[in-house]
Coordinates of C-alpha atoms in Angstrom, one line a residue:
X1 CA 28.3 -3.9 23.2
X2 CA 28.9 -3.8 18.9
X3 CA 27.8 -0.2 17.8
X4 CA 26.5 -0.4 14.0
X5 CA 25.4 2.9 11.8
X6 CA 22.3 0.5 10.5
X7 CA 21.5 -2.7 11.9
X8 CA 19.0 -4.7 10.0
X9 CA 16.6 -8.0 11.7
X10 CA 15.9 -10.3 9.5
X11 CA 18.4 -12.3 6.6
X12 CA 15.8 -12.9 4.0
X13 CA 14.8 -10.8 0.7
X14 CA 13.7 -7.5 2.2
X15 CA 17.1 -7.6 4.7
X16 CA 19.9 -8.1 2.0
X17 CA 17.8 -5.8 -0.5
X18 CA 18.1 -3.0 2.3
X19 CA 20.9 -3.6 3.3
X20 CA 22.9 -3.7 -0.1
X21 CA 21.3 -0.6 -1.0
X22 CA 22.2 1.6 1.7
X23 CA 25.9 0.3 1.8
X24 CA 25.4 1.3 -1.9
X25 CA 24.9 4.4 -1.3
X26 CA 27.1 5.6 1.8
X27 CA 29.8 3.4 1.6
X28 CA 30.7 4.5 4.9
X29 CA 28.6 3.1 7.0
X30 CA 28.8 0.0 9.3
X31 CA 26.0 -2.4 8.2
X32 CA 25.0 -5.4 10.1
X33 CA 22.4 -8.3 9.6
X34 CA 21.4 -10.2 12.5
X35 CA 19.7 -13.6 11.0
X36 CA 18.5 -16.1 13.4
X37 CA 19.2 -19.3 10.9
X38 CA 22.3 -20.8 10.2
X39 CA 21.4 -19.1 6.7
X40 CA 19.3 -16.8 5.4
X41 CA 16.9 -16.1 2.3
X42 CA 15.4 -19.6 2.2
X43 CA 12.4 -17.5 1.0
X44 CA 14.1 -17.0 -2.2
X45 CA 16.1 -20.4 -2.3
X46 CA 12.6 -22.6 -2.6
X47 CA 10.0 -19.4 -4.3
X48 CA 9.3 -20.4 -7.6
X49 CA 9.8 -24.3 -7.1
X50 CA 13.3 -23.3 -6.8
X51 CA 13.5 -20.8 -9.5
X52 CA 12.5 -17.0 -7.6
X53 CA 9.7 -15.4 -9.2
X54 CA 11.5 -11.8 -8.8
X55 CA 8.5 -10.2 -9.8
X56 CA 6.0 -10.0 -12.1
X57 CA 5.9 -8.1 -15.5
X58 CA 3.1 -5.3 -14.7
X59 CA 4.3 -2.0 -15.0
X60 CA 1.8 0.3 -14.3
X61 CA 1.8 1.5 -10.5
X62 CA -2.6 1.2 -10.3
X63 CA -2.8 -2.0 -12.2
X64 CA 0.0 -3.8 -10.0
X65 CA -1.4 -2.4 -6.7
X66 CA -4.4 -4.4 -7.4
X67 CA -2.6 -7.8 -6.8
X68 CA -2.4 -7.0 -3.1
X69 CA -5.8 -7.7 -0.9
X70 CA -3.6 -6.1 1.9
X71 CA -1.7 -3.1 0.9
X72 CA -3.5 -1.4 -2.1
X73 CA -3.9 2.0 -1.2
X74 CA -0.5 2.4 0.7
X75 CA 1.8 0.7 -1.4
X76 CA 0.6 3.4 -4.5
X77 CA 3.3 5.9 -4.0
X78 CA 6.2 3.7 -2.4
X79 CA 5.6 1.8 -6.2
X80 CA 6.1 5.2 -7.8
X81 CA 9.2 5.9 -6.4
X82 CA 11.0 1.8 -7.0
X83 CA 8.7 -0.4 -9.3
X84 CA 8.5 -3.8 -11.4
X85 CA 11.4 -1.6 -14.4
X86 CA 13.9 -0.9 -11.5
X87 CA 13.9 -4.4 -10.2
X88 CA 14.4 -5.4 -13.4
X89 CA 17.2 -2.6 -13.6
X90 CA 18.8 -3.5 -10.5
X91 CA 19.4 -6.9 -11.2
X92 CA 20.5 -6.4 -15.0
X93 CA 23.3 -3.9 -13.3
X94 CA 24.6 -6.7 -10.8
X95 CA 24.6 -9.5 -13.7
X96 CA 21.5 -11.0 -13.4
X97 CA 19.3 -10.5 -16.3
X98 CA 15.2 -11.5 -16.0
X99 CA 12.9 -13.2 -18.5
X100 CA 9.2 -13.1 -18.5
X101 CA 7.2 -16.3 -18.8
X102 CA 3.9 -16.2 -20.7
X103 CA 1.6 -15.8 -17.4
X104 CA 3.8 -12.5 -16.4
X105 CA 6.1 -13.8 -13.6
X106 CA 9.6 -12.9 -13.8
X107 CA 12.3 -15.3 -12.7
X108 CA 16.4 -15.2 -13.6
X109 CA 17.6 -16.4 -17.0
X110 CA 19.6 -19.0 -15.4
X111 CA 16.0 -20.4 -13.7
X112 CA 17.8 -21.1 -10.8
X113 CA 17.5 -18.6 -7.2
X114 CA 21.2 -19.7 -6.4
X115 CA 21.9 -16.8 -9.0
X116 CA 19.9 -14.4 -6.6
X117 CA 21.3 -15.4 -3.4
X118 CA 24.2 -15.5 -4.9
X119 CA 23.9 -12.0 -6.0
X120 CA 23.4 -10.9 -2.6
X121 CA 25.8 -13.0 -0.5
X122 CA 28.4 -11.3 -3.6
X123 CA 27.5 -8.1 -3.2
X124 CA 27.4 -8.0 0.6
X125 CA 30.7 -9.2 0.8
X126 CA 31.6 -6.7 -1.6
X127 CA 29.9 -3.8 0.3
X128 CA 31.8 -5.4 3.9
X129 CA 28.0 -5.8 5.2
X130 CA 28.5 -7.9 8.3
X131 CA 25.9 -11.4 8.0
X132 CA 25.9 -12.6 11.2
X133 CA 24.1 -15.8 11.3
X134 CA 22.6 -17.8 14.3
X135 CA 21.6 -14.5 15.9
X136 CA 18.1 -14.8 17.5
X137 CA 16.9 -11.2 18.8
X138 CA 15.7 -11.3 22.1
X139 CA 14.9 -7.6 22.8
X140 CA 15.1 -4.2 21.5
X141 CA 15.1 -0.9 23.0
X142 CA 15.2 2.5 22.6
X143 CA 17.8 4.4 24.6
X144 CA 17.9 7.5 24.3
X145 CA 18.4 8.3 20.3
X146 CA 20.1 4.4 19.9
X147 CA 18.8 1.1 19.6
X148 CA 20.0 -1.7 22.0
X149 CA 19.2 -5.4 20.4
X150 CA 20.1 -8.3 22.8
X151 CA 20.6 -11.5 20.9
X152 CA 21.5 -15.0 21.8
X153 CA 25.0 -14.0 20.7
X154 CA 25.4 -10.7 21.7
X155 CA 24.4 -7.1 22.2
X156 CA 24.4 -4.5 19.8
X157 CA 23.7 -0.6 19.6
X158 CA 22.5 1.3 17.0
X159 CA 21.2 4.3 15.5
X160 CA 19.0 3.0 12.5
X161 CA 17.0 -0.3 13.1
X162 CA 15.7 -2.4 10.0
X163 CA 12.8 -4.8 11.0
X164 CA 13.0 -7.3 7.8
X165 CA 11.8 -10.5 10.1
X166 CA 9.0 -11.5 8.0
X167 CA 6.2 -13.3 9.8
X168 CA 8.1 -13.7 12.7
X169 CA 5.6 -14.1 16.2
X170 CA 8.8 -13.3 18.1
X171 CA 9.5 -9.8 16.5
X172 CA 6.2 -9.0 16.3
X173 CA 5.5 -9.4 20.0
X174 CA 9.0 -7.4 20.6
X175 CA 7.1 -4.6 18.6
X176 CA 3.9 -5.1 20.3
X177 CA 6.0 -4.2 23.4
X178 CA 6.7 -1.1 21.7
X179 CA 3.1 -0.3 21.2
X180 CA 2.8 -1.1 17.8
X181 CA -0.7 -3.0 16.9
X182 CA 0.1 -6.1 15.3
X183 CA -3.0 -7.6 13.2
X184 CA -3.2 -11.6 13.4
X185 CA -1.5 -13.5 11.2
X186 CA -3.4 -15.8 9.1
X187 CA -2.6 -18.0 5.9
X188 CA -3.0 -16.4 2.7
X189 CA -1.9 -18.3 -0.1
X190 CA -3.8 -22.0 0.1
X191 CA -4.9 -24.2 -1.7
X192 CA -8.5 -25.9 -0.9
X193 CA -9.6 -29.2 0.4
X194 CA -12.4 -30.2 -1.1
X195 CA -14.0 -34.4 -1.0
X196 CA -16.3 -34.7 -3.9
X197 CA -17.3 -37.8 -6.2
X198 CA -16.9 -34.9 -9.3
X199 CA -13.5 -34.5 -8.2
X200 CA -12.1 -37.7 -7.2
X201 CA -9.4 -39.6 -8.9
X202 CA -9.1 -36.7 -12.0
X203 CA -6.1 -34.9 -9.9
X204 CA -4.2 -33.3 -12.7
X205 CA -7.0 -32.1 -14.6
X206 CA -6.8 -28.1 -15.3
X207 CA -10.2 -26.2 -16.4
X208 CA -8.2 -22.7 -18.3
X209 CA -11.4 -20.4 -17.8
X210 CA -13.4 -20.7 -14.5
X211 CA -15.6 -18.0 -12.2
X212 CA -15.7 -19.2 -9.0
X213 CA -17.7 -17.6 -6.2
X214 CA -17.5 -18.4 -2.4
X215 CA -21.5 -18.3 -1.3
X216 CA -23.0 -15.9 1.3
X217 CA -20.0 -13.4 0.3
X218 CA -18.4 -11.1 -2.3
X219 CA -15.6 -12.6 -2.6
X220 CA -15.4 -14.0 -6.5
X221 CA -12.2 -14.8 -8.9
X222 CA -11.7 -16.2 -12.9
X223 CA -8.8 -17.8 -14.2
X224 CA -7.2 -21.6 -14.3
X225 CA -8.6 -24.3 -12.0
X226 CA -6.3 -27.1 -10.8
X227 CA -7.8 -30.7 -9.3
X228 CA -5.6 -32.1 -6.9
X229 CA -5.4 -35.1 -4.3
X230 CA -6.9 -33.5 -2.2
X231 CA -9.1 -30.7 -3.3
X232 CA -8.1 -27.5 -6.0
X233 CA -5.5 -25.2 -6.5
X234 CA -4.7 -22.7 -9.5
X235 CA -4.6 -19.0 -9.5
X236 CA -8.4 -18.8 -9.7
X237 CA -8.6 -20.5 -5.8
X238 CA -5.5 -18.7 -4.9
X239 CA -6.5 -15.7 -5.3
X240 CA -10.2 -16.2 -3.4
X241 CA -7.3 -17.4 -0.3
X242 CA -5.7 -14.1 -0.6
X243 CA -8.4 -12.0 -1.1
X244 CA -10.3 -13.7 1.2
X245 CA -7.3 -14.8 3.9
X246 CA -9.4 -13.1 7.1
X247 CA -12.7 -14.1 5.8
X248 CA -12.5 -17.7 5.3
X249 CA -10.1 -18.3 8.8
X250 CA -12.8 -16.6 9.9
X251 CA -14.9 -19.7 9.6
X252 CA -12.7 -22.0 9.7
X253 CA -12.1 -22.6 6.1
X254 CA -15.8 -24.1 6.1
X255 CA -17.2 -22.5 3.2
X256 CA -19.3 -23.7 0.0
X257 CA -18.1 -22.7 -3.6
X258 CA -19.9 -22.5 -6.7
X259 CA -18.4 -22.7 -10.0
X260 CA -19.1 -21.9 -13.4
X261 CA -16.7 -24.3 -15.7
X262 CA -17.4 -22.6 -19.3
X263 CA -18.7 -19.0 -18.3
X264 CA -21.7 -19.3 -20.1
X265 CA -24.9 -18.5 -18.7
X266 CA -27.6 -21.6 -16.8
X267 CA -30.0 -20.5 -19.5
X268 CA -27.3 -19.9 -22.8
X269 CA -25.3 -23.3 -21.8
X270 CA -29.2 -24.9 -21.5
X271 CA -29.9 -23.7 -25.3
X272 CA -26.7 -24.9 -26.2
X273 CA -27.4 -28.8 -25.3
X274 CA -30.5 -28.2 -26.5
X275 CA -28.7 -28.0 -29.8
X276 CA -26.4 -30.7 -29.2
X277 CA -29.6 -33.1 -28.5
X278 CA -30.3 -32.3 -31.8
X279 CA -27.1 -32.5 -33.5
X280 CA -25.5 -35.5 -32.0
X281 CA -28.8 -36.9 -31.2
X282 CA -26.7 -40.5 -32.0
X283 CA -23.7 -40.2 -29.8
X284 CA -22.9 -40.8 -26.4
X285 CA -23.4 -37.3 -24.0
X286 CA -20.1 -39.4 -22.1
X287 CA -18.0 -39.6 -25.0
X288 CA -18.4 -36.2 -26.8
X289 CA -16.8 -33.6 -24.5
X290 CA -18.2 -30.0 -25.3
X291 CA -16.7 -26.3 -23.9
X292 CA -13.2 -27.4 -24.3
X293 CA -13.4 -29.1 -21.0
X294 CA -11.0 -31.5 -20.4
X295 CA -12.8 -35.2 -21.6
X296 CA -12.4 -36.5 -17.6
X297 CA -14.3 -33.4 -16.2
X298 CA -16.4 -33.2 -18.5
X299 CA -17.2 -37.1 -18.0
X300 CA -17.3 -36.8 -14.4
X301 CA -20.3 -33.8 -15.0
X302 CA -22.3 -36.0 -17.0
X303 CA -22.6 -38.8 -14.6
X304 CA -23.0 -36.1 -11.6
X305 CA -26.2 -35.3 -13.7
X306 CA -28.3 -38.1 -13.3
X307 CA -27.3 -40.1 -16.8
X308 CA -25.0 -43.2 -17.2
X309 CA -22.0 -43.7 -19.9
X310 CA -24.3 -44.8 -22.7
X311 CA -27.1 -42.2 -22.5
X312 CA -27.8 -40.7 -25.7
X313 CA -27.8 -36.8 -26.7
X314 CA -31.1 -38.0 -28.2
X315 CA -32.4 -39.7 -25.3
X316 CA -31.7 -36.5 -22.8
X317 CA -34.8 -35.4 -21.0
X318 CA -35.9 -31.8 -19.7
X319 CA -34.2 -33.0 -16.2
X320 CA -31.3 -34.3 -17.3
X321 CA -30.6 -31.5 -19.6
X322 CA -30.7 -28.5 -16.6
X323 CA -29.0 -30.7 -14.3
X324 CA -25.8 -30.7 -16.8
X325 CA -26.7 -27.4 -17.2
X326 CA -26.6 -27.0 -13.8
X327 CA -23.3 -28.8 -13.2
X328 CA -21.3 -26.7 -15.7
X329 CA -22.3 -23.0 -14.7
X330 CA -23.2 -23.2 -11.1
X331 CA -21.4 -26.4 -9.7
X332 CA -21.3 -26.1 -5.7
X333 CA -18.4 -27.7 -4.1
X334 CA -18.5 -28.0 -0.1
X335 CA -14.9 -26.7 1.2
X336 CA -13.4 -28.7 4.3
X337 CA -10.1 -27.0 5.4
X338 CA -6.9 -25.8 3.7
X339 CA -3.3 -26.8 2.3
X340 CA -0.4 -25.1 2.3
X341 CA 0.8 -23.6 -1.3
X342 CA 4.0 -25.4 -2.3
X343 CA 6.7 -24.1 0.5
X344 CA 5.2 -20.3 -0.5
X345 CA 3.9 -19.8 3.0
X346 CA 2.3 -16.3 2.9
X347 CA 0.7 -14.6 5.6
X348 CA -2.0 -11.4 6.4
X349 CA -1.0 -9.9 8.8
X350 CA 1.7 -8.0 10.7
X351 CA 2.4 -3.8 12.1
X352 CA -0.6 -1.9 11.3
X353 CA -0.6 0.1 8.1
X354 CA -1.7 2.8 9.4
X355 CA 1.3 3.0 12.0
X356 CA 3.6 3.3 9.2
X357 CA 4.8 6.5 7.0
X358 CA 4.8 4.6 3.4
X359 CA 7.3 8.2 1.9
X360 CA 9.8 6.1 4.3
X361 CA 8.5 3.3 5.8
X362 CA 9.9 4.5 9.1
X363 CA 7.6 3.9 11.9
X364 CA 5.4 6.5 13.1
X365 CA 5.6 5.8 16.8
X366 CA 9.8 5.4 16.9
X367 CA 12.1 7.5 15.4
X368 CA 14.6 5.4 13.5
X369 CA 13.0 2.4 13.6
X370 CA 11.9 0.9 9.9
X371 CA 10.2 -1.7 7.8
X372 CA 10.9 -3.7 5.4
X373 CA 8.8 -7.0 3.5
X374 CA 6.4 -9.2 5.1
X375 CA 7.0 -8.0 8.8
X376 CA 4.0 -5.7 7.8
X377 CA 0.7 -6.3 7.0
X378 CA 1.0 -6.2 3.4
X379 CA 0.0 -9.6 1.1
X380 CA -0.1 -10.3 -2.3
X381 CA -1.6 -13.2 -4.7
X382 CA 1.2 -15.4 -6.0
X383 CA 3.0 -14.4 -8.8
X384 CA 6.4 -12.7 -7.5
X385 CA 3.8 -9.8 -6.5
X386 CA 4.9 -10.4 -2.3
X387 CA 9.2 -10.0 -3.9
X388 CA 8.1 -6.3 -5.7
X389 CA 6.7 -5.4 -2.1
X390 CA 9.8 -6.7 -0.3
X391 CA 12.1 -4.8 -3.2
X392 CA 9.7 -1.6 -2.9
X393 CA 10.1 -1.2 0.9
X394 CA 13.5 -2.2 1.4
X395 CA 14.7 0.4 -1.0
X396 CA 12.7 2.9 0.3
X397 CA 14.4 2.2 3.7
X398 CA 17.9 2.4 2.1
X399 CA 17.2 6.0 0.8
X400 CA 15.0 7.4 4.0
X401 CA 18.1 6.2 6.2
X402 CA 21.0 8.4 4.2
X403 CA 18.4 11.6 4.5

């Protein structure tokens, strides 16, 4: 059997991060990560469409907690002790400076996430943290006050164990073993499937300032829309899939939307054609796009309220007038199922919040046994939000474990 000082589950984000800062700071320590892939942090090799999205420039501990549906209220203090400035910090020191793009997310300079696993595979080397690769874990134990893992390559005995597994059904039935509750994972990041006339054949087409509601709950969001293929996407319907992850698997991701395009009031946009009747009483309703909506949505809206191409502004009756009224601030779209966001596969889910002491992140049922990123039921929207948690945790880990 190997004996390890620390031994850490799980070669992704959370894993190295812990791992590189407890070598950091006890040099003399054997440190081993058990990874069950041939190699680890794919996470970071494809988040970002290849670039990693680090994190994401908010830097007040209340206003970040509020990007996380799952996690809010614990994940308060653990950000007052290692936020959004020390990630940056951390990185800067090993050689990898951070830029901020105009919507907030911060990715390397070199907009590549070879530079961060490269980082890490460097400074694991550096620190003689053991990668061992190909290891699937099979069981834990506790025995006595050590850890026995048995992997498909080996067994191992520890006195520290790191869970950094991710959403891994394996490890979390290993820990249901242990008597930890384990809440069902479900998707959180998706994009929606939607098959409407309105939609069809505009993929492409982004709307910047949308509200969107889901009906017959509270669950409501603003921002950029995106048409797609096959439904839409943006961070205004990501974030209604990750605030509303349990909800909408709930039923099935059957659900009806309604949408307000220009965020102007039925009755306010209603007065506002009124004008246009009057003003461009000559022109086409088709042809002259109003709200800044792009020309095909907008043109897509007009014919979805009762009126053909060549209808006039002049010739618009009381009807046709509230039914584009209609269709620009309270559109409802019939949802039909779900997509997967890019290769981000995020999931809700994972060891029960409350089982967890968040001034650690040590388990409150095992002595010795800790947490680390995803493996816990802590979610965030898109935007490098689900890294800061996985840098936040990890490095809370790396100091509880050298008290």
């Amino acid at each position: 059997m190997i004996q390890k000082d620390v031994i850490i589950v799980g070669g992704g984000a959370a894993g190295f991060f812990a791992a590189i800062n407890i070598a950091e700071q006890n040099p003399n320590l054997t440190i081993a990560i058990l990874e069950r892939g041939k190699e680890g942090l794919q996470k970071v090799k494809i988040s970002g469409g290849g670039r990693c999205n680090v994190t994401h420039a908010e830097f007040i501990p209340q206003e970040l907690v509020l990007n996380y549906p799952r996690g809010e209220k614990e994940l308060l203090g653990p950000f007052h002790q290692f936020m959004t400035g020390d990630t940056i910090a951390w990185f800067e020191n090993k050689g990898v400076p951070l830029k901020v793009e105009a919507d907030g997310r911060m990715f390397p300079e070199s907009d590549s996430s070879q530079t961060i696993i490269d980082c890490f595979l460097n400074e694991a080397k550096k620190l003689k943290i053991e990668v061992m690769y190909n290891h699937v874990v099979k069981a834990f134990e506790k025995v006595g006050v050590s850890w026995n893992i048995k992997t498909t390559e080996g067994e191992f005995t520890t006195g520290k164990l790191v869970i950094a597994s991710g959403s891994n059904p394996k490890i979390w039935k290993l820990l249901e073993n242990l008597g930890h509750n384990i809440l069902n994972p479900v998707p959180s990041l998706f994009t929606f499937d939607i098959k409407d006339e309105r939609i069809q054949d505009i993929p492409g087409v982004v709307a910047q300032h949308v509200t969107i509601k889901v009906l017959d709950t509270d669950l409501c969001s603003e921002g950029p829309l995106l048409i797609t293929h096959v439904g839409m996407s943006a961070p205004s319907i990501l974030k209604l899939s990750a605030f509303g992850a349990i909800e909408l698997a709930e039923r099935d991701y059957k659900f009806e939307i309604e949408i307000n395009f220009i965020n102007h009031s039925f009755q306010d946009c209603l007065n506002m054609l009124k004008e246009f009747k009057h003003n461009l009483a000559k022109k086409t309703v088709f042809k002259s796009t109003q709200f800044d909506l792009p020309k095909r949505l907008w043109q897509k809206l007009v014919l979805a309220s009762e009126m053909n191409s060549n209808t006039r502004w002049a010739d618009l009756n009381k009807q046709q007038l509230e039914n584009l009224s209609s269709q620009l601030t309270q559109a409802v779209f019939k949802v039909d199922g779900k997509s997967t966001f890019k290769e981000e596969f995020v999931t809700a889910g994972g060891v029960d919040l409350k089982e967890i002491n968040f001034k650690t992140f040590e388990s409150k049922l095992h002595k010795n046994l800790y947490f680390a990123g995803e493996v816990i039921n802590v979610d965030a929207i898109t935007g490098g939000f689900n890294f800061q948690n996985a840098w936040t945790g990890a490095y809370i880990v790396s100091k509880s474990i050298l008290e």
